[in-house]
Coordinates of C-alpha atoms in Angstrom, one line a residue:
M1077 CA -9.8 -30.5 -17.3
K1078 CA -6.3 -30.3 -18.4
L1079 CA -4.0 -28.8 -15.2
R1080 CA -0.7 -26.6 -15.9
S1081 CA 0.6 -28.9 -12.9
H1082 CA 0.4 -32.0 -15.3
T1083 CA 3.7 -30.7 -17.2
V1084 CA 5.5 -31.9 -13.7
T1085 CA 2.7 -34.6 -12.4
Q1086 CA 1.6 -36.8 -15.6
G1087 CA 2.9 -39.0 -18.3
V1088 CA 6.2 -41.9 -18.1
D1089 CA 8.9 -39.2 -18.7
R1090 CA 7.8 -37.1 -15.6
A1091 CA 9.1 -40.2 -13.5
P1092 CA 11.8 -38.4 -12.4
H1093 CA 9.5 -35.2 -11.2
R1094 CA 7.3 -37.4 -8.8
S1095 CA 10.1 -38.9 -7.4
L1096 CA 11.1 -35.8 -6.4
F1097 CA 7.4 -35.0 -5.0
Y1098 CA 7.3 -38.4 -3.4
A1099 CA 10.8 -37.3 -1.6
C1100 CA 8.4 -34.3 -0.4
G1101 CA 5.8 -36.2 1.7
F1102 CA 3.0 -36.4 -1.0
T1103 CA 1.1 -38.9 -1.8
Q1104 CA 0.0 -40.6 -5.5
E1105 CA -3.3 -39.2 -4.6
E1106 CA -2.1 -35.6 -3.7
I1107 CA -0.3 -35.9 -7.0
N1108 CA -2.6 -36.4 -9.1
R1109 CA -5.1 -33.5 -8.2
P1110 CA -4.7 -29.8 -8.9
L1111 CA -1.9 -28.5 -7.2
I1112 CA -2.5 -25.2 -5.4
G1113 CA 0.5 -22.9 -4.2
I1114 CA 0.1 -21.0 -0.7
I1115 CA 2.5 -18.1 -1.3
Y1116 CA 2.4 -16.8 2.2
A1117 CA 5.1 -14.6 3.8
F1118 CA 5.2 -15.0 7.5
S1119 CA 8.5 -14.3 9.5
E1120 CA 9.2 -13.6 13.3
I1121 CA 10.3 -9.9 12.1
V1122 CA 7.2 -8.5 11.2
P1123 CA 4.0 -8.2 13.6
G1124 CA 2.2 -8.1 10.7
H1125 CA 3.0 -11.3 9.8
I1126 CA 3.5 -13.5 12.8
H1127 CA 0.5 -15.4 12.5
L1128 CA 0.7 -16.1 8.3
D1129 CA 1.8 -19.4 9.4
K1130 CA -1.3 -20.5 10.7
L1131 CA -3.7 -18.9 8.5
A1132 CA -1.7 -20.4 5.9
Q1133 CA -2.5 -24.1 7.5
A1134 CA -5.8 -22.6 7.6
A1135 CA -5.5 -22.0 3.7
K1136 CA -4.3 -25.4 3.3
A1137 CA -7.4 -27.0 4.5
G1138 CA -9.7 -25.1 2.6
V1139 CA -8.0 -26.3 -0.2
Y1140 CA -8.1 -30.1 1.1
M1141 CA -11.6 -29.8 2.0
A1142 CA -12.2 -28.7 -2.0
G1143 CA -10.2 -31.5 -3.2
G1144 CA -6.9 -29.7 -4.4
T1145 CA -3.4 -30.4 -3.0
P1146 CA -1.9 -27.1 -1.2
I1147 CA 1.7 -26.7 -1.1
L1148 CA 3.1 -23.9 0.9
M1149 CA 5.6 -20.6 -0.9
P1150 CA 7.4 -18.5 1.0
V1151 CA 8.3 -15.2 -0.1
I1152 CA 10.4 -12.1 1.8
G1153 CA 8.5 -9.1 3.8
V1154 CA 9.8 -5.9 5.5
C1155 CA 8.2 -4.1 7.9
D1156 CA 7.9 -0.2 7.2
G1157 CA 7.4 0.3 11.4
I1158 CA 10.7 -1.4 11.6
V1159 CA 12.7 0.5 9.0
M1160 CA 11.2 3.8 9.3
G1161 CA 13.9 6.9 9.7
H1162 CA 17.0 4.7 8.4
G1163 CA 18.2 3.2 4.8
G1164 CA 16.7 0.6 5.8
M1165 CA 13.6 2.3 4.4
K1166 CA 15.3 1.8 0.8
Y1167 CA 14.3 -1.3 0.8
S1168 CA 11.2 -1.0 1.3
L1169 CA 8.7 0.0 -2.0
A1170 CA 11.5 -1.7 -3.8
S1171 CA 10.7 -4.8 -2.3
R1172 CA 7.8 -4.9 -4.0
E1173 CA 9.4 -6.1 -8.1
L1174 CA 11.3 -8.7 -5.8
I1175 CA 7.7 -10.1 -4.3
A1176 CA 6.1 -10.3 -7.7
D1177 CA 9.1 -11.7 -9.3
S1178 CA 9.0 -14.5 -6.5
V1179 CA 5.3 -15.0 -6.9
E1180 CA 6.2 -15.4 -10.5
T1181 CA 9.2 -17.7 -10.1
M1182 CA 7.5 -20.2 -7.9
A1183 CA 4.2 -20.7 -9.6
M1184 CA 5.6 -20.9 -12.8
A1185 CA 8.6 -22.7 -12.6
H1186 CA 6.8 -25.2 -10.6
C1187 CA 3.4 -25.3 -13.1
M1188 CA 1.4 -24.3 -10.2
D1189 CA -2.7 -24.8 -10.9
G1190 CA -3.7 -21.9 -8.9
L1191 CA -2.8 -19.6 -5.8
V1192 CA -3.4 -18.4 -2.6
L1193 CA -2.2 -14.9 -1.4
I1194 CA -1.2 -14.6 2.0
P1195 CA 0.4 -11.1 3.0
N1196 CA -0.9 -8.4 5.5
C1197 CA 2.2 -5.9 5.1
D1198 CA 2.7 -2.8 3.2
K1199 CA 4.1 -3.2 0.0
I1200 CA 4.0 -7.2 0.3
V1201 CA -0.1 -6.5 -0.6
P1202 CA 0.5 -5.1 -4.3
G1203 CA 3.7 -7.4 -5.2
M1204 CA 1.7 -10.4 -4.6
I1205 CA -1.2 -9.3 -6.4
M1206 CA 0.9 -8.1 -9.4
G1207 CA 2.7 -11.2 -9.7
A1208 CA -0.7 -13.3 -9.5
T1209 CA -2.1 -10.3 -12.4
R1210 CA 1.2 -11.1 -14.4
L1211 CA 0.6 -14.9 -14.1
N1212 CA -2.9 -14.7 -14.6
I1213 CA -4.2 -18.6 -13.1
P1214 CA -6.9 -18.5 -10.9
S1215 CA -6.2 -16.4 -7.3
V1216 CA -7.6 -15.6 -4.3
L1217 CA -5.7 -13.5 -1.2
V1218 CA -6.4 -13.2 1.9
S1219 CA -4.6 -11.0 4.3
G1220 CA -3.3 -11.5 7.9
G1221 CA -5.9 -8.9 9.1
P1222 CA -5.7 -5.4 11.0
M1223 CA -3.7 -5.3 14.6
L1224 CA -6.4 -3.8 17.4
A1225 CA -5.9 -0.7 18.8
G1226 CA -3.6 -0.5 21.8
R1227 CA -5.1 1.8 25.0
R1228 CA -3.7 3.7 27.7
D1229 CA -4.8 6.2 29.9
G1230 CA -8.1 5.3 28.7
K1231 CA -7.4 6.4 25.3
T1232 CA -7.2 4.5 21.9
I1233 CA -3.1 4.6 20.9
N1234 CA -1.2 3.5 17.7
L1235 CA 2.1 2.9 16.2
N1236 CA 1.4 6.4 14.9
T1237 CA 1.0 7.6 18.5
N1238 CA 4.3 6.4 19.0
F1239 CA 6.3 8.4 16.4
E1240 CA 4.7 11.7 16.9
A1241 CA 5.5 10.8 20.6
V1242 CA 9.2 11.1 20.1
G1243 CA 8.5 14.7 18.7
A1244 CA 6.5 15.6 21.7
Y1245 CA 9.6 14.2 24.1
K1246 CA 12.2 16.4 21.7
A1247 CA 9.7 19.3 22.3
G1248 CA 9.5 18.8 25.9
L1249 CA 5.8 18.2 25.8
M1250 CA 6.1 14.6 27.2
D1251 CA 8.3 12.9 29.5
A1252 CA 10.7 9.9 29.2
D1253 CA 8.5 7.7 31.4
E1254 CA 5.2 8.8 29.3
L1255 CA 7.1 8.1 26.0
R1256 CA 8.2 4.1 27.6
Q1257 CA 4.6 3.1 28.6
T1258 CA 3.4 4.6 24.8
E1259 CA 5.9 2.1 23.5
E1260 CA 4.7 -0.7 25.4
S1261 CA 1.0 0.0 24.9
S1262 CA 0.5 1.2 21.2
C1263 CA 0.8 -2.0 19.5
P1264 CA -1.0 -4.9 21.7
G1265 CA -0.7 -7.8 19.0
C1266 CA -0.5 -9.6 15.5
G1267 CA -1.6 -7.3 12.8
S1268 CA -1.1 -4.7 10.5
C1269 CA -0.9 -1.9 12.2
A1270 CA -4.1 -0.7 13.3
G1271 CA -5.2 3.0 11.3
M1272 CA -6.2 3.6 7.6
Y1273 CA -2.2 3.1 7.4
T1274 CA -0.7 0.8 3.7
A1275 CA -1.2 -2.4 4.5
N1276 CA -5.1 -1.9 5.5
S1277 CA -5.2 0.8 2.2
M1278 CA -4.0 -1.8 0.5
N1279 CA -6.1 -4.6 1.9
C1280 CA -9.2 -2.8 1.6
L1281 CA -8.6 -2.3 -1.9
S1282 CA -7.9 -6.1 -2.4
E1283 CA -11.9 -6.8 -1.2
A1284 CA -12.8 -4.1 -3.5
I1285 CA -10.7 -5.0 -6.5
G1286 CA -12.1 -8.3 -6.4
I1287 CA -9.2 -10.7 -5.6
A1288 CA -9.8 -11.0 -2.2
L1289 CA -13.3 -12.2 -0.2
P1290 CA -15.3 -10.5 1.9
G1291 CA -14.1 -9.0 5.0
N1292 CA -10.2 -9.3 4.3
G1293 CA -9.5 -5.8 4.9
T1294 CA -11.4 -5.0 8.2
I1295 CA -11.6 -8.4 10.0
P1296 CA -9.4 -7.7 12.7
A1297 CA -6.2 -10.1 12.6
V1298 CA -7.2 -11.7 16.4
H1299 CA -10.5 -12.8 15.2
A1300 CA -11.4 -16.6 14.4
A1301 CA -13.3 -15.3 11.8
R1302 CA -10.0 -14.2 10.0
T1303 CA -9.0 -17.8 10.4
H1304 CA -12.3 -19.1 8.9
L1305 CA -11.7 -16.5 5.8
A1306 CA -8.9 -18.5 4.9
K1307 CA -10.3 -21.7 4.8
R1308 CA -12.8 -19.8 3.1
A1309 CA -9.9 -18.9 0.4
G1310 CA -8.8 -22.4 0.4
M1311 CA -12.0 -24.0 -0.9
K1312 CA -12.7 -21.1 -3.0
V1313 CA -9.3 -21.1 -5.2
M1314 CA -10.6 -24.3 -6.4
E1315 CA -13.9 -23.0 -7.4
L1316 CA -12.3 -20.4 -9.2
L1317 CA -10.0 -23.1 -10.9
Q1318 CA -12.8 -25.1 -11.8
R1319 CA -14.9 -22.1 -13.3
D1320 CA -11.2 -20.6 -14.9
I1321 CA -12.2 -17.5 -13.2
K1322 CA -8.7 -15.9 -13.5
P1323 CA -7.3 -12.7 -11.8
R1324 CA -7.4 -10.4 -15.1
D1325 CA -11.0 -11.4 -15.4
I1326 CA -11.6 -9.8 -12.1
I1327 CA -8.5 -7.1 -12.5
N1328 CA -9.7 -4.7 -14.9
E1329 CA -10.4 -1.1 -16.1
K1330 CA -14.1 -1.4 -14.2
S1331 CA -12.7 -2.9 -10.9
I1332 CA -9.9 -0.6 -10.8
K1333 CA -12.3 2.0 -10.8
N1334 CA -14.1 0.1 -8.4
A1335 CA -11.0 0.5 -6.2
L1336 CA -10.3 4.0 -6.9
A1337 CA -13.6 5.0 -5.9
V1338 CA -13.5 3.3 -2.6
D1339 CA -9.8 4.8 -2.2
M1340 CA -11.2 8.4 -2.1
A1341 CA -14.5 7.4 0.0
L1342 CA -12.3 5.8 2.8
G1343 CA -9.1 7.4 2.3
C1344 CA -6.3 5.4 1.8
S1345 CA -2.7 6.0 2.2
T1346 CA -0.9 8.2 -0.3
N1347 CA 0.6 4.7 -1.0
S1348 CA -2.0 3.3 -2.6
V1349 CA -1.7 5.3 -5.6
L1350 CA 1.9 3.7 -6.2
H1351 CA 0.3 0.3 -5.8
L1352 CA -3.1 0.7 -7.9
L1353 CA -1.0 2.8 -11.0
S1354 CA 1.1 -0.6 -10.9
I1355 CA -1.4 -3.2 -10.3
A1356 CA -2.8 -1.7 -13.6
N1357 CA 0.4 -2.1 -15.0
E1358 CA 0.5 -5.7 -15.1
A1359 CA -3.5 -5.6 -15.6
E1360 CA -2.7 -3.7 -19.1
V1361 CA -5.1 -1.6 -17.7
A1362 CA -4.2 2.4 -19.1
L1363 CA -4.4 4.7 -15.6
D1364 CA -2.8 8.0 -14.7
L1365 CA -3.2 10.6 -12.6
T1366 CA -5.4 12.7 -14.2
T1367 CA -8.4 9.7 -13.4
I1368 CA -7.6 9.6 -10.1
N1369 CA -7.7 13.1 -9.8
N1370 CA -11.0 12.7 -11.5
V1371 CA -12.4 10.1 -9.4
S1372 CA -11.4 12.0 -6.5
G1373 CA -13.6 14.9 -7.9
S1374 CA -16.8 13.0 -7.7
V1375 CA -16.5 10.4 -4.7
P1376 CA -16.8 11.7 -1.4
N1377 CA -15.0 11.4 1.4
L1378 CA -17.1 9.1 4.2
C1379 CA -14.2 8.1 6.5
R1380 CA -11.9 9.3 8.5
L1381 CA -10.1 6.4 10.0
N1382 CA -6.3 7.4 12.1
P1383 CA -4.5 9.2 11.0
A1384 CA -6.9 11.0 9.7
G1385 CA -9.5 10.8 12.7
T1386 CA -10.3 8.8 15.8
H1387 CA -11.2 5.3 14.2
H1388 CA -9.7 2.5 13.4
L1389 CA -10.2 -0.6 11.3
Q1390 CA -12.0 -2.6 13.9
D1391 CA -14.2 0.1 13.7
L1392 CA -15.1 0.1 10.4
H1393 CA -15.6 -3.3 10.5
E1394 CA -18.0 -3.0 13.6
A1395 CA -19.6 -0.5 11.0
G1396 CA -20.3 -3.2 8.4
G1397 CA -17.0 -3.2 6.8
L1398 CA -16.1 -2.6 3.1
S1399 CA -19.7 -4.3 2.3
V1400 CA -21.2 -0.8 3.7
I1401 CA -19.4 1.9 1.2
M1402 CA -19.4 -0.5 -1.7
S1403 CA -23.4 -0.6 -1.4
Q1404 CA -23.7 2.9 -0.9
L1405 CA -21.2 4.1 -3.8
A1406 CA -23.1 1.7 -5.9
K1407 CA -26.4 2.5 -5.2
A1408 CA -25.2 6.2 -6.6
G1409 CA -23.9 5.0 -9.4
L1410 CA -20.4 5.7 -8.4
L1411 CA -19.4 1.9 -8.4
D1412 CA -20.1 -0.9 -10.9
G1413 CA -21.6 -3.8 -9.1
S1414 CA -21.4 -5.7 -12.2
A1415 CA -17.6 -6.6 -11.5
I1416 CA -16.9 -10.0 -10.8
T1417 CA -14.8 -11.0 -8.0
A1418 CA -12.7 -13.8 -6.2
T1419 CA -16.6 -15.4 -4.6
C1420 CA -17.2 -16.2 -8.1
G1421 CA -20.4 -13.5 -8.1
T1422 CA -20.4 -9.7 -8.6
I1423 CA -19.7 -7.1 -6.2
A1424 CA -23.3 -6.4 -6.0
E1425 CA -24.2 -9.9 -5.0
N1426 CA -21.2 -9.9 -2.3
V1427 CA -22.9 -6.4 -0.4
K1428 CA -27.0 -7.0 -0.7
G1429 CA -27.9 -6.5 2.8
A1430 CA -25.0 -4.6 3.9
V1431 CA -26.3 -2.2 7.2
N1432 CA -24.6 0.9 7.7
K1433 CA -24.2 0.1 12.3
N1434 CA -22.4 3.4 12.9
P1435 CA -22.9 6.7 10.5
E1436 CA -20.0 8.3 12.4
V1437 CA -17.6 6.1 11.1
I1438 CA -19.4 5.1 7.9
R1439 CA -20.3 8.8 6.5
P1440 CA -23.4 8.2 4.6
L1441 CA -23.5 9.9 1.2
D1442 CA -25.7 12.6 2.1
N1443 CA -23.7 13.9 5.4
P1444 CA -19.9 13.2 4.0
Y1445 CA -16.6 14.4 5.6
S1446 CA -15.9 16.2 2.3
K1447 CA -17.6 16.1 -0.9
T1448 CA -14.4 15.2 -2.6
G1449 CA -12.4 11.9 -2.1
G1450 CA -9.5 11.3 0.4
I1451 CA -6.6 11.8 -2.1
A1452 CA -5.9 14.8 -4.4
V1453 CA -3.0 14.5 -7.5
L1454 CA -1.2 18.4 -7.7
W1455 CA 0.7 20.1 -10.5
G1456 CA 3.0 22.8 -10.6
N1457 CA 6.1 23.6 -12.1
I1458 CA 8.6 21.5 -9.7
A1459 CA 5.6 18.4 -10.1
R1460 CA 5.1 18.9 -14.0
D1461 CA 4.3 15.6 -13.7
G1462 CA 2.1 15.5 -10.8
C1463 CA 2.6 14.7 -6.7
V1464 CA -0.1 13.0 -4.5
V1465 CA -1.0 14.2 -1.1
K1466 CA -3.6 12.9 1.3
Q1467 CA -6.1 15.5 1.8
S1468 CA -8.0 14.3 4.5
A1469 CA -5.6 14.1 7.0
V1470 CA -4.9 17.8 5.8
A1471 CA -5.8 20.3 8.5
P1472 CA -8.7 23.0 7.2
E1473 CA -6.0 25.6 7.3
M1474 CA -3.1 23.7 5.6
M1475 CA -5.4 23.3 2.7
T1476 CA -3.6 26.0 1.2
H1477 CA -0.4 27.9 2.3
S1478 CA 2.7 29.8 0.8
G1479 CA 5.7 30.2 2.6
P1480 CA 9.6 30.2 2.8
A1481 CA 11.1 26.5 1.3
R1482 CA 13.9 25.1 3.9
V1483 CA 15.9 22.5 1.3
F1484 CA 17.2 19.5 2.2
D1485 CA 18.6 16.5 0.2
S1486 CA 17.8 13.6 2.5
E1487 CA 15.4 13.2 5.4
E1488 CA 18.4 12.6 7.9
L1489 CA 19.7 16.4 7.2
A1490 CA 15.5 17.5 7.6
I1491 CA 14.8 15.2 10.6
E1492 CA 18.0 17.0 12.3
A1493 CA 17.0 20.3 11.4
I1494 CA 13.2 19.9 12.9
Y1495 CA 14.6 18.1 15.7
G1496 CA 17.2 21.1 16.2
S1497 CA 14.1 23.3 16.2
K1498 CA 15.3 25.2 12.8
I1499 CA 12.0 24.7 11.3
V1500 CA 9.3 27.3 12.3
A1501 CA 5.9 27.9 11.8
G1502 CA 4.9 29.0 7.8
D1503 CA 8.0 27.2 6.7
I1504 CA 7.7 24.4 3.4
V1505 CA 10.0 21.5 4.2
V1506 CA 11.7 20.5 1.2
I1507 CA 13.2 16.8 0.9
R1508 CA 14.6 15.5 -1.8
Y1509 CA 16.4 12.9 -3.5
E1510 CA 14.6 10.4 -2.4
G1511 CA 12.5 9.5 -4.7
P1512 CA 12.7 6.2 -6.8
K1513 CA 16.2 6.1 -9.0
G1514 CA 17.2 8.9 -6.1
G1515 CA 16.3 7.2 -2.8
P1516 CA 16.8 5.0 -4.3
G1517 CA 13.7 3.5 -2.9
M1518 CA 11.6 6.2 -2.6
R1519 CA 11.7 6.3 1.5
E1520 CA 8.6 7.1 3.4
M1521 CA 9.1 10.5 5.3
L1522 CA 6.9 9.2 9.1
S1523 CA 9.2 10.3 10.6
P1524 CA 10.1 14.5 9.8
T1525 CA 6.0 14.4 9.3
S1526 CA 5.1 12.6 13.6
A1527 CA 8.1 15.0 14.3
L1528 CA 6.4 18.1 13.2
A1529 CA 3.2 16.7 14.3
G1530 CA 4.6 15.5 18.2
M1531 CA 6.3 19.8 18.0
Q1532 CA 2.8 20.5 17.2
L1533 CA 3.5 21.9 13.8
D1534 CA 1.9 20.4 11.7
K1535 CA -0.7 22.9 11.1
S1536 CA 1.8 25.2 10.0
V1537 CA 4.4 24.0 8.5
A1538 CA 3.9 21.6 5.0
L1539 CA 6.2 19.0 3.6
I1540 CA 7.3 18.2 0.0
T1541 CA 9.2 15.7 -1.3
D1542 CA 9.8 13.2 -4.2
G1543 CA 10.2 10.3 -1.5
R1544 CA 6.7 9.3 -0.5
F1545 CA 4.6 8.7 3.3
S1546 CA 3.3 6.5 5.1
G1547 CA -0.3 6.0 5.6
A1548 CA 0.3 7.3 9.1
S1549 CA 1.4 10.2 8.4
R1550 CA -1.0 13.7 8.4
G1551 CA -1.0 17.3 7.7
A1552 CA 0.0 18.7 4.3
S1553 CA 2.8 16.0 3.2
I1554 CA 2.9 16.3 -0.2
G1555 CA 4.7 13.5 -2.1
H1556 CA 5.6 11.6 -5.2
V1557 CA 6.9 14.8 -6.8
S1558 CA 7.7 13.9 -10.5
P1559 CA 9.8 14.3 -12.2
E1560 CA 11.7 13.5 -9.2
A1561 CA 15.7 15.6 -8.4
A1562 CA 17.8 12.9 -9.5
E1563 CA 16.1 12.8 -13.3
G1564 CA 16.4 16.5 -13.3
G1565 CA 13.1 17.6 -11.6
A1566 CA 12.4 20.7 -10.7
I1567 CA 12.2 19.9 -7.4
A1568 CA 16.1 19.7 -7.5
L1569 CA 16.1 23.9 -8.6
I1570 CA 14.8 24.8 -5.4
R1571 CA 17.1 27.2 -3.3
E1572 CA 16.4 27.8 0.4
G1573 CA 14.1 30.4 0.9
D1574 CA 11.9 30.2 -2.8
V1575 CA 8.9 31.1 -1.6
I1576 CA 6.2 27.6 -2.2
D1577 CA 2.6 28.8 -2.7
I1578 CA 0.5 25.4 -2.0
D1579 CA -3.6 25.3 -2.9
I1580 CA -4.6 21.8 -2.6
P1581 CA -8.7 22.4 -3.7
A1582 CA -7.2 23.8 -6.9
H1583 CA -4.5 20.7 -8.0
K1584 CA -1.4 23.4 -7.8
I1585 CA 1.7 23.7 -6.4
D1586 CA 4.5 26.1 -8.0
V1587 CA 7.5 27.7 -6.7
K1588 CA 7.5 31.6 -7.3
V1589 CA 10.7 31.8 -9.5
S1590 CA 10.1 32.3 -13.3
D1591 CA 10.9 29.9 -16.1
E1592 CA 14.0 31.3 -17.3
E1593 CA 15.1 31.6 -13.8
L1594 CA 14.5 27.3 -13.0
A1595 CA 16.0 26.8 -17.0
A1596 CA 19.3 28.6 -16.2
R1597 CA 19.7 26.9 -13.0
A1598 CA 18.8 23.8 -14.6
K1599 CA 22.0 24.6 -16.7
S1600 CA 24.5 25.1 -13.7
L1601 CA 23.3 21.9 -11.7
A1602 CA 25.9 20.0 -10.5
A1603 CA 25.3 16.0 -10.5
H1604 CA 24.1 14.4 -7.1
P1605 CA 26.0 11.9 -6.0
S1606 CA 24.3 8.5 -6.1
N1607 CA 22.9 7.4 -2.4
V1608 CA 24.1 3.3 -3.5
S1609 CA 27.0 2.2 -4.4
G1610 CA 26.2 -1.7 -5.1
G1611 CA 24.0 -4.5 -4.3
W1612 CA 20.3 -5.6 -5.9
L1613 CA 19.8 -1.8 -5.3
A1614 CA 21.4 -0.2 -7.7
R1615 CA 19.9 -2.5 -10.3
Y1616 CA 16.1 -1.3 -9.3
A1617 CA 17.6 2.4 -9.6
S1618 CA 18.9 1.8 -12.9
Q1619 CA 15.7 0.5 -13.7
V1620 CA 12.9 2.0 -11.8
S1621 CA 10.2 4.4 -13.9
S1622 CA 9.0 7.9 -12.6
A1623 CA 6.3 7.4 -9.2
S1624 CA 4.0 9.3 -11.9
S1625 CA 3.8 6.0 -13.3
G1626 CA 3.7 3.9 -10.0
A1627 CA 7.6 3.4 -9.7
V1628 CA 7.5 -0.3 -11.8
M1629 CA 10.5 -1.5 -13.3
R1630 CA 11.1 -1.0 -17.0
Y1631 CA 11.6 -3.8 -19.5
N1632 CA 10.9 -4.2 -22.6
G1633 CA 7.0 -4.5 -23.9
L1634 CA 3.7 -2.4 -22.8
R1635 CA 4.5 -3.5 -19.1
G1636 CA 7.4 -1.1 -17.2
K1637 CA 7.5 1.9 -19.8
S1638 CA 8.3 4.7 -18.1

């Protein structure tokens, strides 16, 4: 079999190249085998990644066992929790593009024959999948796995508990000692934060889309089974190479719709919309917000994991994991079991024999939490290209809401008003100029939503933004408003006190201002000063597309169009 790596390892002309392999410690035998890049995002700043060096070694062992030569290659990773609520969050979503580019760069430049991708948190997972899909060489993903939930006073807690505790403390509902105990016990060790936040959403959807092996989304980070999974991933990439099964054989229209179906059943983070759009973009599969709403309308919500409910990823794993959900959806005709996966088998083969061990954690189809999926897309005169809400985490009384706009041109100004008790029940907080271009980087608004929840306003105050939300956010948190304010979207035209109507079941969101008045406001709208003056974020801001198309980078060709 002709390998890509032969370009740098075979023939007289490649003697200089081989000498550099020898300098790295590789033997002639290793150089003559298939070269497999182990792309991993280990660092000592991200709790979801502090153990990825161990998993990388396990994946290396798997590759060696199956006859390949593994080569470690690092990429960056941002901890969304640590960068939350300040300027560092501008780098999070934008880093997804750097990660995809890094995967492409390392694999293409060094002529890798296949890849094992080892991410865990937020933007690193989709970034690696985007890169592998773009390259289209045999690849399998194995994540670091979810963190176990913490415990305090007999109650299960997590990172989100901390964010909401700050709001409770500010409102006088929690004292300093309780806050300290919460922060010390909510994150007990390594892994992606324990709820159905963005990291765990994407690790589950990686399994649903087929690029990861069964168990990827739910096996806890600290379980030995996670190490076993990494070894199997290393072995499996060699089989994918032998059978010539590539990412675009796995990631296609069929599998992306499967991922959407699982997304709706699980109640994933709204960030999953951005990332599935971006992955579809790399796979050259047409996907838009209308399709997402159509799937949501037909797939019931079967799980209510934190923050929508009290269950965590370990509970989902113990109940049977993603295999149970996919088995139920396939039997109902809501998921295509014929889709090929990184196991070299189909989803139907992968989930055969799956048993639901806890029907409360994973509801059966005839007893769902709701008849529609966890995510909804809304349209209206302030979101003509759409906006997104995690409806499974919205209180019933907030599914329809009308109230006065409280308008802020940055997250910091909104947080100041919330903590200053200037937001009252019935208000609708509008945070703008935080979109992909305007932020830039589309910051997550977990601090404002957690402040509202901690101050017990999440069931009476809505929040609308052209930014986005952490999967840990709950309440009527409506993000991704498109077009964004920085591109002249109507969210920039809302004024303090304007009445906004929200109707999630009807997929509508409107400001009660006439089209004529909005047009007049648009003519007098002053240019908003840029939030960035230099660095690569300035380049990102100049090239990024709308959230409605996944906030991908624009460049010539099919991909990246706005």
